Amino acid sequence: MFPVRNGQTTGSLTLSPPGPGSFSCPSGQTRFLQSVKYENTIVTDQGGASLLATPEPISATLHIPV
């Protein structure tokens, strides 16, 4: 539960990107995660109240070997 002040609250979520599925790289190449985008992310508190996370969509540009 996040404390509410003046009708607003601040918190953070840790989300993991989906796995690569069946994608693989040829020998000698490395697979990288370049970007991730989440849409329609719903946050639900312990009391059952839900709201759409902002910003919408949530996205990031990365360069991470996976």
C-alpha positions as YAML, in Angstrom:
chain: A
units: angstrom
residues:
- id: 1
  name: MET
  ca: [0.00, 0.00, 0.00]
- id: 2
  name: PHE
  ca: [1.38, 3.41, -0.96]
- id: 3
  name: PRO
  ca: [0.65, 6.43, 1.25]
- id: 4
  name: VAL
  ca: [-1.61, 8.98, -0.48]
- id: 5
  name: ARG
  ca: [-0.86, 12.69, -0.19]
- id: 6
  name: ASN
  ca: [-2.99, 15.37, -1.92]
- id: 7
  name: GLY
  ca: [-4.73, 12.67, -3.98]
- id: 8
  name: GLN
  ca: [-1.47, 11.31, -5.39]
- id: 9
  name: THR
  ca: [0.89, 8.50, -4.54]
- id: 10
  name: THR
  ca: [4.29, 7.40, -5.74]
- id: 11
  name: GLY
  ca: [5.72, 3.91, -5.84]
- id: 12
  name: SER
  ca: [7.61, 1.55, -8.07]
- id: 13
  name: LEU
  ca: [7.12, -1.83, -9.69]
- id: 14
  name: THR
  ca: [9.74, -4.24, -10.93]
- id: 15
  name: LEU
  ca: [8.73, -5.95, -14.16]
- id: 16
  name: SER
  ca: [10.65, -8.56, -16.08]
- id: 17
  name: PRO
  ca: [10.64, -8.70, -19.89]
- id: 18
  name: PRO
  ca: [9.24, -11.82, -21.52]
- id: 19
  name: GLY
  ca: [11.69, -14.56, -22.42]
- id: 20
  name: PRO
  ca: [13.05, -15.06, -25.95]
- id: 21
  name: GLY
  ca: [10.76, -18.01, -26.64]
- id: 22
  name: SER
  ca: [12.27, -20.24, -29.32]
- id: 23
  name: PHE
  ca: [14.45, -17.45, -30.80]
- id: 24
  name: SER
  ca: [18.19, -18.16, -30.88]
- id: 25
  name: CYS
  ca: [21.26, -16.69, -32.55]
- id: 26
  name: PRO
  ca: [23.65, -18.41, -34.93]
- id: 27
  name: SER
  ca: [26.99, -19.55, -33.53]
- id: 28
  name: GLY
  ca: [29.30, -16.63, -32.71]
- id: 29
  name: GLN
  ca: [26.46, -14.13, -32.23]
- id: 30
  name: THR
  ca: [24.96, -12.86, -28.97]
- id: 31
  name: ARG
  ca: [21.26, -12.26, -28.36]
- id: 32
  name: PHE
  ca: [20.45, -8.78, -26.91]
- id: 33
  name: LEU
  ca: [17.27, -7.29, -25.53]
- id: 34
  name: GLN
  ca: [16.96, -3.90, -27.24]
- id: 35
  name: SER
  ca: [13.64, -2.57, -25.98]
- id: 36
  name: VAL
  ca: [10.59, -3.46, -23.94]
- id: 37
  name: LYS
  ca: [7.08, -1.99, -23.96]
- id: 38
  name: TYR
  ca: [4.17, -2.71, -21.61]
- id: 39
  name: GLU
  ca: [0.63, -1.59, -22.44]
- id: 40
  name: ASN
  ca: [-2.60, -1.79, -20.43]
- id: 41
  name: THR
  ca: [-0.65, -2.34, -17.20]
- id: 42
  name: ILE
  ca: [-3.12, -2.56, -14.33]
- id: 43
  name: VAL
  ca: [-1.97, -1.97, -10.75]
- id: 44
  name: THR
  ca: [-4.14, -3.48, -7.99]
- id: 45
  name: ASP
  ca: [-3.67, -2.62, -4.32]
- id: 46
  name: GLN
  ca: [-4.19, -4.99, -1.39]
- id: 47
  name: GLY
  ca: [-7.73, -3.67, -0.96]
- id: 48
  name: GLY
  ca: [-8.65, -4.70, -4.52]
- id: 49
  name: ALA
  ca: [-8.74, -1.21, -6.07]
- id: 50
  name: SER
  ca: [-7.25, -1.17, -9.59]
- id: 51
  name: LEU
  ca: [-5.98, 1.57, -11.86]
- id: 52
  name: LEU
  ca: [-4.10, 1.94, -15.12]
- id: 53
  name: ALA
  ca: [-0.37, 2.52, -14.55]
- id: 54
  name: THR
  ca: [1.13, 5.72, -15.93]
- id: 55
  name: PRO
  ca: [2.80, 6.59, -18.16]
- id: 56
  name: GLU
  ca: [0.88, 4.52, -20.69]
- id: 57
  name: PRO
  ca: [2.51, 2.75, -22.42]
- id: 58
  name: ILE
  ca: [5.56, 2.04, -20.26]
- id: 59
  name: SER
  ca: [8.65, 1.53, -22.43]
- id: 60
  name: ALA
  ca: [12.43, 1.50, -22.23]
- id: 61
  name: THR
  ca: [15.33, 1.24, -24.67]
- id: 62
  name: LEU
  ca: [17.95, -1.23, -23.48]
- id: 63
  name: HIS
  ca: [21.01, -3.12, -24.71]
- id: 64
  name: ILE
  ca: [21.27, -6.17, -22.46]
- id: 65
  name: PRO
  ca: [22.70, -9.56, -23.44]
- id: 66
  name: VAL
  ca: [20.23, -12.35, -22.70]
...
